[in-house]
Coordinates of C-alpha atoms in Angstrom, one line a residue:
Chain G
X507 CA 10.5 22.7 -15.7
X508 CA 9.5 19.2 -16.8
X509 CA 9.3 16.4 -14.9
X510 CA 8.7 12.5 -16.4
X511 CA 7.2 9.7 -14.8
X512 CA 8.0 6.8 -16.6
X513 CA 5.5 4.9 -17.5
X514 CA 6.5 1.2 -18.9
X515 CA 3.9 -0.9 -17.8
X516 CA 5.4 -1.6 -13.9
X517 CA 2.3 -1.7 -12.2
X518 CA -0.1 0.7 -11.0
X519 CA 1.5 4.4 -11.2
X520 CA -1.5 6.3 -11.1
X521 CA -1.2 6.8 -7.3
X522 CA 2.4 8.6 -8.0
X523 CA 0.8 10.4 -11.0
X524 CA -1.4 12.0 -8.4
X525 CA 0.6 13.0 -6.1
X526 CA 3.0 14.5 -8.4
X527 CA 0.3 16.3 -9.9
X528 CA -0.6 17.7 -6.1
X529 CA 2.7 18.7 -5.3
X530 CA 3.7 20.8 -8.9
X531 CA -0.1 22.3 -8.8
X532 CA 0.3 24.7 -12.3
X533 CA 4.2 25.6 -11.7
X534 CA 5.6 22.4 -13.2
X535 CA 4.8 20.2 -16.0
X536 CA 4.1 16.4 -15.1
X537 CA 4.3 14.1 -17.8
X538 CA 3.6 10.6 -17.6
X539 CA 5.5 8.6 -20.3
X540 CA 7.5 6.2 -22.1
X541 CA 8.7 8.4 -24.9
X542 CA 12.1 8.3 -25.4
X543 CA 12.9 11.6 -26.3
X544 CA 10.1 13.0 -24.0
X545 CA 12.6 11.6 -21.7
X546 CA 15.6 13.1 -22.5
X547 CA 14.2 16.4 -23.1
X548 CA 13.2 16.2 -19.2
X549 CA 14.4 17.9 -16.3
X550 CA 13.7 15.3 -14.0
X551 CA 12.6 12.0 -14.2
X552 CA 10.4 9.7 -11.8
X553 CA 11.0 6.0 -11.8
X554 CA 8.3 4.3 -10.3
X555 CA 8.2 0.1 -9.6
X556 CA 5.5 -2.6 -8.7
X557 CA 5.7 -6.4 -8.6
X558 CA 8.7 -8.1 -8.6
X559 CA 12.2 -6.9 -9.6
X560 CA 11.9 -9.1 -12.2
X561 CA 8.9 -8.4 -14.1
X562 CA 10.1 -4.2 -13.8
X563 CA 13.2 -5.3 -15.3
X564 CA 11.7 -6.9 -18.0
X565 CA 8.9 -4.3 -18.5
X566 CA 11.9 -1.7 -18.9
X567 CA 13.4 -4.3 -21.4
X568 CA 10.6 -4.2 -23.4
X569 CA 10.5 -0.7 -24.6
X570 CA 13.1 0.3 -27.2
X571 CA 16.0 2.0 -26.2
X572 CA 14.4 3.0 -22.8
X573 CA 17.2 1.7 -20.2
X574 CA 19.9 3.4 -22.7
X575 CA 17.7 6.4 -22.4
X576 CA 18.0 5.7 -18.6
X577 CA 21.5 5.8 -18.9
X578 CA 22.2 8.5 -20.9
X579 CA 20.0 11.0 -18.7
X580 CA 21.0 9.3 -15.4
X581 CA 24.6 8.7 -15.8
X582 CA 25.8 10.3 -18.5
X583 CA 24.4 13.9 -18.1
X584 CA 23.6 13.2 -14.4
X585 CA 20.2 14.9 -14.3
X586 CA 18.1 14.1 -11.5
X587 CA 16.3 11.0 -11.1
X588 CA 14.0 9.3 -8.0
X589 CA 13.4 5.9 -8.0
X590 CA 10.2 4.5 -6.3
X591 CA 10.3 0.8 -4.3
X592 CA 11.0 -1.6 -7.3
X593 CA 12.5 1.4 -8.8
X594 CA 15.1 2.1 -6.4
X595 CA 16.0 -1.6 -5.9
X596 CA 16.7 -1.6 -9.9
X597 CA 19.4 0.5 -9.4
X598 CA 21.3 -2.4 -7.8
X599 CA 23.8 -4.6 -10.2
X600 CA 21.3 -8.1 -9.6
X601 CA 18.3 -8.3 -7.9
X602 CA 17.1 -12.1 -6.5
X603 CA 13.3 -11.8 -6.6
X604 CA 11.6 -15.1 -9.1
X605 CA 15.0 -15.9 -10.1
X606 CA 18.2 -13.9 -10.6
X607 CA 18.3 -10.6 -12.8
X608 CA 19.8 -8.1 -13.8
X609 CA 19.3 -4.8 -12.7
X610 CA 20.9 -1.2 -14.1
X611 CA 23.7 -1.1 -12.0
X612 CA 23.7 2.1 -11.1
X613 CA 24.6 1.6 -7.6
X614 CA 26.6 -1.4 -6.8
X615 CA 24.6 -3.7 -4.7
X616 CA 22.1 -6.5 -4.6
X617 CA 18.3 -7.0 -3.8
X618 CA 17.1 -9.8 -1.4
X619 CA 14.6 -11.1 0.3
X620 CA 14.0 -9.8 3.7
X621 CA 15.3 -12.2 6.5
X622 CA 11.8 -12.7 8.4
X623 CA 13.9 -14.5 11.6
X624 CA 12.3 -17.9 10.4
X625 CA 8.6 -16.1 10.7
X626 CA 9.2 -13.9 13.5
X627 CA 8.2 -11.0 11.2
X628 CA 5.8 -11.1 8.4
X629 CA 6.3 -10.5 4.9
X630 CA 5.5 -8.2 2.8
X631 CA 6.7 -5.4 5.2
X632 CA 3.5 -3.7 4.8
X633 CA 2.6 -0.4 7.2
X634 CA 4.1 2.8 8.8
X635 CA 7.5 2.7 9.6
X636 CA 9.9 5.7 10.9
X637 CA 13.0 6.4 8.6
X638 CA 16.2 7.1 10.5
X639 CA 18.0 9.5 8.6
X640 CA 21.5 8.8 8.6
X641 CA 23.2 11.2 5.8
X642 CA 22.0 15.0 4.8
X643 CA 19.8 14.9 1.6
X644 CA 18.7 17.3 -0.7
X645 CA 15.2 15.3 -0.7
X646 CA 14.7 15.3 3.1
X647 CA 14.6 18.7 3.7
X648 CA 12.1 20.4 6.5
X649 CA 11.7 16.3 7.1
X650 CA 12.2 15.4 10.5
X651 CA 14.3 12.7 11.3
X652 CA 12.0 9.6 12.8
X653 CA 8.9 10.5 10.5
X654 CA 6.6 7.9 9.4
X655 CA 6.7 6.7 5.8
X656 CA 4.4 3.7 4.3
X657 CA 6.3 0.7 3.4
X658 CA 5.3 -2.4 1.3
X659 CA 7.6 -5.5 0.1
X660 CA 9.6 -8.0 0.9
X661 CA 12.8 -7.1 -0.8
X662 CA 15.7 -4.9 0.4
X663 CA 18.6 -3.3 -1.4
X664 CA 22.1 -4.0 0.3
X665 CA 24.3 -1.3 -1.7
X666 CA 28.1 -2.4 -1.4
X667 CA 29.4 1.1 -0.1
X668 CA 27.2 1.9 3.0
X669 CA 27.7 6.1 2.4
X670 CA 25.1 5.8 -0.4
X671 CA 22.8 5.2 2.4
X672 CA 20.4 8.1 3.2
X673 CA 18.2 6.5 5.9
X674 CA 17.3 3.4 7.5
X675 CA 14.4 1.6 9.0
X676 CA 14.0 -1.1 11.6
X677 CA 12.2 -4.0 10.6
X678 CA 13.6 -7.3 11.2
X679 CA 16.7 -5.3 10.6
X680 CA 18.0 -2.6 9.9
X681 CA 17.0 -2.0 6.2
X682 CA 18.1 0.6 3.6
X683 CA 15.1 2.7 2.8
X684 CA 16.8 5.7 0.9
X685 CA 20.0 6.1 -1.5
X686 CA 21.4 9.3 -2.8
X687 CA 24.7 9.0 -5.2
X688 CA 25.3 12.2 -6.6
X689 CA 22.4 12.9 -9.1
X690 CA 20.4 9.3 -8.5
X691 CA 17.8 9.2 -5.6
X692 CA 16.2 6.2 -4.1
X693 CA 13.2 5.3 -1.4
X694 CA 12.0 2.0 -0.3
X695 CA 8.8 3.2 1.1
X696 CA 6.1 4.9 -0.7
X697 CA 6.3 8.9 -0.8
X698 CA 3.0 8.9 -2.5
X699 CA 1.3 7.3 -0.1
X700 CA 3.1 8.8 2.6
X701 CA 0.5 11.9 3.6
X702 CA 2.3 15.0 4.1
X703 CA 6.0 14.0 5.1
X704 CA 5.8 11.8 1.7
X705 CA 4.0 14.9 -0.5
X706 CA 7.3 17.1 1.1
X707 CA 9.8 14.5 0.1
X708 CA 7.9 14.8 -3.6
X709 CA 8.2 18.7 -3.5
X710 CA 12.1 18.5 -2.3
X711 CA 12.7 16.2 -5.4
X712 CA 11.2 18.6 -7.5
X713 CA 12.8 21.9 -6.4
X714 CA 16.2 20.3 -6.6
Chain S
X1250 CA 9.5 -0.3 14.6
X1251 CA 6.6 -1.3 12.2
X1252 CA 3.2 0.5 13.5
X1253 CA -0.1 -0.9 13.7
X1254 CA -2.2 0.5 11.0
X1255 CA -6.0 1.5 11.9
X1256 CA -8.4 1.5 9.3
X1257 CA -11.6 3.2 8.9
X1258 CA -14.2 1.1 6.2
X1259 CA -16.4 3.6 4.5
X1260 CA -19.5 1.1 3.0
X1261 CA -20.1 2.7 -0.4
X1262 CA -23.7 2.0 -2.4
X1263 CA -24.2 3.8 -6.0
X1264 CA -21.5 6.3 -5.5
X1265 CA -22.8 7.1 -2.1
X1266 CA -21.9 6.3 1.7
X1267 CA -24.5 4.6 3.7
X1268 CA -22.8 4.0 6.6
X1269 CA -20.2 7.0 7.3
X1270 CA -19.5 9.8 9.7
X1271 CA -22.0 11.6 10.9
X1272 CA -21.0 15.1 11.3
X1273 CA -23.5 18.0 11.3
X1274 CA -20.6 20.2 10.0
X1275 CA -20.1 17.6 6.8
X1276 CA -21.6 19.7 3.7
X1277 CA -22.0 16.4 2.0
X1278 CA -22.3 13.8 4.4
X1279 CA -22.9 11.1 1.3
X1280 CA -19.9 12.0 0.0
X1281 CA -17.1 9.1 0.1
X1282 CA -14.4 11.6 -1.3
X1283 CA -14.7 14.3 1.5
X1284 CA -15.6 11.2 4.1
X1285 CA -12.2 9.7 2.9
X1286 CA -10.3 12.9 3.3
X1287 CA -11.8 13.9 6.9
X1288 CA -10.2 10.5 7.7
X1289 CA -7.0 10.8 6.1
X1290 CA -6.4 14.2 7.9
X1291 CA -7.3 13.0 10.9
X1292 CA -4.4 10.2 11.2
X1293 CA -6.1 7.0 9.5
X1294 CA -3.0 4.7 8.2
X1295 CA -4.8 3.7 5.5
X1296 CA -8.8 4.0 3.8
X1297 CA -11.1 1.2 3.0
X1298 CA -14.5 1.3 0.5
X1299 CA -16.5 -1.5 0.4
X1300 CA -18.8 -1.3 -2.6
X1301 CA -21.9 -2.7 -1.8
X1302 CA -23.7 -1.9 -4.5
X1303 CA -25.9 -4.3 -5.7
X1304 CA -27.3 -3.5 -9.5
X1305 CA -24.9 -4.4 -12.2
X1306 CA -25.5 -0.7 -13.8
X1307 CA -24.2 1.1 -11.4
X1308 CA -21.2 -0.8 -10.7
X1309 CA -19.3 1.6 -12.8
X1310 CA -20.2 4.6 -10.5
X1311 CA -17.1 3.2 -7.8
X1312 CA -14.2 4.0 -10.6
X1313 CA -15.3 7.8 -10.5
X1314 CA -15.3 7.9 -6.9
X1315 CA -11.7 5.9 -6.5
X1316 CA -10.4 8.2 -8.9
X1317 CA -12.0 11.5 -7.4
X1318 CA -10.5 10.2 -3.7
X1319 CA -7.0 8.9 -5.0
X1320 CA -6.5 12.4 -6.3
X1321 CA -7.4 14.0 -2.7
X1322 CA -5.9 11.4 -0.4
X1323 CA -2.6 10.3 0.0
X1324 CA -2.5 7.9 2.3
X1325 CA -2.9 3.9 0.6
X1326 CA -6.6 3.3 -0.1
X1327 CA -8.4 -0.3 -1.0
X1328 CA -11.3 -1.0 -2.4
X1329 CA -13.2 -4.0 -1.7
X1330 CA -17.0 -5.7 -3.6
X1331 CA -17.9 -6.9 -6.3
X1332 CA -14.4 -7.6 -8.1
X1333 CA -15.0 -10.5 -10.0
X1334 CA -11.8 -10.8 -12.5
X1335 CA -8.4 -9.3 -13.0
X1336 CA -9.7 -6.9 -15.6
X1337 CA -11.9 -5.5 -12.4
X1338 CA -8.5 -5.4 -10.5
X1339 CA -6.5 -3.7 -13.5
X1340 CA -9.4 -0.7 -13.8
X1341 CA -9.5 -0.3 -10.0
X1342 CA -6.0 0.4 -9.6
X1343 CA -5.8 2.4 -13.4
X1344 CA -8.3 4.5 -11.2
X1345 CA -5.9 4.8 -8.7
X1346 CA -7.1 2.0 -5.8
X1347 CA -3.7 0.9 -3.9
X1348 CA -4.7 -2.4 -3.2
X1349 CA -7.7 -4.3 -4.1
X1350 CA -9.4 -7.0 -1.6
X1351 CA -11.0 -9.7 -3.7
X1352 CA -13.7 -12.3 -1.6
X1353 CA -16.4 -14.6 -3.8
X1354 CA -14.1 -14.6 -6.8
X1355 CA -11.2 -15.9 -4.5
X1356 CA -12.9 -18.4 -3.1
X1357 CA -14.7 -19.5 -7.0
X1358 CA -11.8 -19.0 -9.0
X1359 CA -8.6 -18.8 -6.9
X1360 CA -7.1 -18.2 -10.6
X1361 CA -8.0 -14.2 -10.1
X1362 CA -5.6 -14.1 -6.9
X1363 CA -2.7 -16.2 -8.5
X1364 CA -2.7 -14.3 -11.9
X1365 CA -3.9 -10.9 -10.1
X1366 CA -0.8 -11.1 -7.6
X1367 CA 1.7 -11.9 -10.9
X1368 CA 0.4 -9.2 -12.7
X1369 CA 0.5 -6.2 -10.4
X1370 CA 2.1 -7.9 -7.2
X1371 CA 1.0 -9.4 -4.1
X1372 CA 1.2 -5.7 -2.5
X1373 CA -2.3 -5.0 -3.8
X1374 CA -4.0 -7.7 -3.4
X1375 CA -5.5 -8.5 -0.5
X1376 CA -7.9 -11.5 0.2
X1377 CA -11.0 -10.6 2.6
X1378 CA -12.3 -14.1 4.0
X1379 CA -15.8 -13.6 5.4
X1380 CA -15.6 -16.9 8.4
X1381 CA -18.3 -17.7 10.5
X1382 CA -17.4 -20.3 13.0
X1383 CA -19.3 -24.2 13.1
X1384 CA -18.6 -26.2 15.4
X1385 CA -14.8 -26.1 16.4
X1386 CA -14.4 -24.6 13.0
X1387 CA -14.4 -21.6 10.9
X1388 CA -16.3 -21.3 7.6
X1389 CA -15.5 -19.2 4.5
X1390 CA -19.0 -17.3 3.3
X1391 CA -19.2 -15.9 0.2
X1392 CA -21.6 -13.4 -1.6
X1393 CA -21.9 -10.7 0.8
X1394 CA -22.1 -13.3 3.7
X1395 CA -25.1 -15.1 1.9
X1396 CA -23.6 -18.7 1.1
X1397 CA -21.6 -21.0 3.0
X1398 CA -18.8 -22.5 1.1
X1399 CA -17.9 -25.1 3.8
X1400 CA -14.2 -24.3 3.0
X1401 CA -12.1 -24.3 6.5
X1402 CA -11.0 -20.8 6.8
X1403 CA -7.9 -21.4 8.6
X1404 CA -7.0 -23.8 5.3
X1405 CA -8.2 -21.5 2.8
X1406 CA -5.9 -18.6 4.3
X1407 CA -3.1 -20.3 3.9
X1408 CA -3.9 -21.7 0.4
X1409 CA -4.2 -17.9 -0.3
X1410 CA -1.1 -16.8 1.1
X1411 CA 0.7 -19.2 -0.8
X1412 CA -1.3 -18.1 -4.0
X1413 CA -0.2 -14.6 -4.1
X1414 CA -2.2 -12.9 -1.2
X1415 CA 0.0 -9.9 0.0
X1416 CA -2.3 -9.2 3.3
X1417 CA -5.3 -11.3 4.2
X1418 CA -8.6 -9.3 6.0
X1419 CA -10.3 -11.2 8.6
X1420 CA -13.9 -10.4 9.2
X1421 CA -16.0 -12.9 12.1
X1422 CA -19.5 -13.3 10.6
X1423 CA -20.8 -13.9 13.9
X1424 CA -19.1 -10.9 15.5
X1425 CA -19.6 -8.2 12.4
X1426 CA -22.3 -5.4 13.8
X1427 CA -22.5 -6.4 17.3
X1428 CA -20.6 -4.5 18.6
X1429 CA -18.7 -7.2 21.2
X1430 CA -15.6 -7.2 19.8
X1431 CA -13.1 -9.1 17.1
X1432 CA -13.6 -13.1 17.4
X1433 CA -9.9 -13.0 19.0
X1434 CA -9.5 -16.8 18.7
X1435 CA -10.2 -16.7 15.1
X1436 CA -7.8 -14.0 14.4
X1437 CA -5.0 -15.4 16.2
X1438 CA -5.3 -18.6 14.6
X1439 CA -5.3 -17.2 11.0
X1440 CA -2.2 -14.9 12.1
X1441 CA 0.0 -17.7 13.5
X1442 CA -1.1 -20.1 10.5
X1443 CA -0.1 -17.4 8.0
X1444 CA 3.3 -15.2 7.5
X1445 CA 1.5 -12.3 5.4
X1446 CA 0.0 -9.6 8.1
X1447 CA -3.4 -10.0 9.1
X1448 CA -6.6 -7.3 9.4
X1449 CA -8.8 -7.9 11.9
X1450 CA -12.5 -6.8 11.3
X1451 CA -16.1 -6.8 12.7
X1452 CA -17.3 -6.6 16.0
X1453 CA -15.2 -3.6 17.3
X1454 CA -17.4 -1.5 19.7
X1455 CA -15.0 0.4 21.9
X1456 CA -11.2 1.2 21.9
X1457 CA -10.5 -1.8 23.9
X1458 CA -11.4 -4.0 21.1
X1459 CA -8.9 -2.8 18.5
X1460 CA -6.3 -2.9 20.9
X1461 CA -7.2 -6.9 21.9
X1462 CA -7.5 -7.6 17.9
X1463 CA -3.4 -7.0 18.0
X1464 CA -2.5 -7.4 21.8
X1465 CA -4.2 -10.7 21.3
X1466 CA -5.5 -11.3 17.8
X1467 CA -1.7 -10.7 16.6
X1468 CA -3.6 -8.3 13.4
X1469 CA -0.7 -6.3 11.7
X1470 CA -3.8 -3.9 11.5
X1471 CA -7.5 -3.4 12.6
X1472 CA -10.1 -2.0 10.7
X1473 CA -13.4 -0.5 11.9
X1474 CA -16.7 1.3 10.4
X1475 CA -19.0 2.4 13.1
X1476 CA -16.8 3.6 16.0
X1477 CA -15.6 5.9 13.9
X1478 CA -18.6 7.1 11.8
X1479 CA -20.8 7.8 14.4
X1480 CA -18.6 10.4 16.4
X1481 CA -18.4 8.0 19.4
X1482 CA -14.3 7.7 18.4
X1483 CA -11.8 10.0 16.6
X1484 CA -9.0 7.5 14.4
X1485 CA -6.7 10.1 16.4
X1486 CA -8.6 9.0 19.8
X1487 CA -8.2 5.7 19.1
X1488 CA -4.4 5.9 18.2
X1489 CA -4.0 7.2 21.7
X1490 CA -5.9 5.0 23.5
X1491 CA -3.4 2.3 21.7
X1492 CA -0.4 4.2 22.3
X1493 CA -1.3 4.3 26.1
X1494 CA -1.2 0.7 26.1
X1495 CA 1.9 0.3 24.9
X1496 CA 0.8 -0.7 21.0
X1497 CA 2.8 0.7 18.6
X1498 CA 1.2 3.2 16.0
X1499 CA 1.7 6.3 14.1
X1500 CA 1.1 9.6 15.7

């Protein structure tokens, strides 16, 4: 089995690298990539995202080919894929971060900036917060509900048909922080960062 | 509900910690990758190095040891000292740092924290102002503490917030080593002057301090060095100490 991380110049990935790496010990072959048909030729692919919706969308423009080879593997043959903070909230139609962009529309939606209640709550949401798990997933298995996951931005995806949603978490309000339509997976929070529960979450993905 | 994060600050010199835990079961108690792990097992919400080493030659030596941790600990780490541009920055995190926290070259060049911030987002960059208070003011040091660039600190943090800062860590010169607790005043003003969360350091001595730095000093998070390296506290102890008084954190 073979599973890609793609690498297109988001941000710093080398934190997921590792804990891919951890999770798949010898059994399962990580790459880290931007190859197109290193892509297609996966079993699995890792979408990572840093910085602004924006910038990831543009960084994903700039290689060749790479959001139709998105496409292709996500939609078309409906392999697996798990999208990482920016790289869930790319799934949405438009995202509102800098200035208004497109995103790959996977999962109708948008991406906004948190409402911090005029202050109340600071931004970036930064820190441990508990997930409530609100629909079965494949990726939360043996993961209780009300475990702790590291969070960190300022951005939340509002998908347009609520049963997408996986779980929740309570910050200012009650924000999406995992999607799963059929073959596409999403967290807001950090898996790789997230100690054990996270490294769990990695392994579910990928023994799907 | 958000948790308070506690953070244990492991002071790294030529690849080595100088001021760490101090375990007689440790096989290598100058290691900062085992140090690191002990603390991410035992329930720290996040791991702090702050390279202090002070020969240009061996500056290098804190990539290896980023990388060797960040493949052993997954829990977010920063790395603090000596970052001087955003080339610094972009090997640290290439190494596999989560966030960076940037101090003289903030306060010199605010540049590196706008073009930083842009470049790999205000998530990983943090801006650590050293403050030592004059007067009915707060001063930004720089250099280790060494020079005094008269810049308000309560000015300066919000200047840095708007440049790109994602979190901003506090440390009270006059409070840093002794032991008496956070300077409460000046982390409560920083936190209500700025919307990015706040870390409170220097000063803490018991469990009582970290839990005034965010009871009072409004910090998102506190971090600590020598309660925790010296046995007198576990990060685990501490989280129930906080828990008990009704402070939210991750157990």
């Amino acid at each position: 089995m073979k599973v890609t991380i793609v690498d297109y110049n988001s941000g710093n990935i080398s934190s997921v690298i590792n804990s891919f790496k951890e999770v798949a010990k010898d059994k399962v072959n990580i790459e880290v990539t931007s190859d197109l048909n290193k892509i297609k030729s996966s079993d699995k692919v890792v979408l990572p995202g840093q910085g602004s919706f924006k910038s990831c969308v543009d960084a994903l423009n700039k290689i060749n080919g790479l959001i139709d080879t998105l496409n292709e593997f996500t939609i078309s043959n409906k392999k697996p894929l798990l999208g990482i903070c920016v790289g869930l909230q790319m799934f949405a139609d438009v995202g509102y971060e800098e200035t208004e962009t497109k995103g790959l529309g996977w999962i109708s939606g948008k991406v906004s900036k948190i409402d911090n209640q005029n202050g109340k709550y600071k931004l970036p949401h930064i820190g441990w917060n508990q997930i409530k798990i609100i629909k079965d997933s494949k990726i939360f298995k043996d993961i209780e509900n009300n475990s702790h996951m590291y969070f960190v931005h300022s951005y939340e995806f509002i998908p347009e048909n609520k049963k997408v949603i996986s779980a929740t978490t309570d910050y200012s309000s009650n924000i999406v922080c995992s999607v799963e339509k059929e073959n596409i997976f999403g967290t807001q929070f950090h898996p790789e960062k997230s100690d054990k529960m996270g490294l769990k979450m990695i392994d579910n993905f990928i023994n799907l | 509900m958000l948790k308070n994060r506690i953070i244990p600050c492991l002071d790294v010199k030529n690849g080595r910690v100088v001021k760490g835990i101090n375990f007689v079961d440790l096989k290598d108690a100058g290691d900062p990758v085992e140090q690191a792990k002990i603390y991410s097992d035992g329930g720290a919400d996040e791991i702090c190095f702050l390279d202090i080493t002070a020969s240009n030659e061996n500056r290098d030596i804190i990539y290896d040891v980023v990388e060797k941790t960040s493949r052993k600990c997954f829990v977010p780490l920063t790395v603090g000292g000596g970052i001087r541009s955003v080339e610094d920055i972009n090997k640290l995190l290439n190494c596999g740092a989560d966030k960076v926290s940037i101090n003289t070259a903030a306060v010199e060049n605010s540049k590196v924290v706008i073009e930083s911030s842009k470049k790999f987002g205000s998530q990983c960059i943090v801006v650590a102002i050293d403050a030592k208070k004059n007067g009915d003011k707060w001063e930004v040091f720089t250099h280790g503490g060494r020079n005094n660039s008269g810049i308000d600190a309560l000015e300066y943090a919000k200047q840095m917030e708007q440049h790109g800062a994602g979190e901003l860590l506090v440390t009270s010169m006059d409070r840093d080593g002794t032991q008496v607790g956070y300077d409460i005043e000046l982390m409560s003003k920083i936190s209500s002057k700025v919307n990015i969360p706040v870390i409170a350091s220097g000063g803490v001595g018991n469990l009582d301090h970290l839990v005034d730095g965010i009871m009072l000093g409004n910090a998102s998070a506190v971090l600590a060095a020598s309660i925790f390296h010296y046995g007198k506290h576990s990060v685990q102890e501490a989280k129930e100490y906080l828990d008990s008084k009704g402070i939210p954190v991750r157990i």
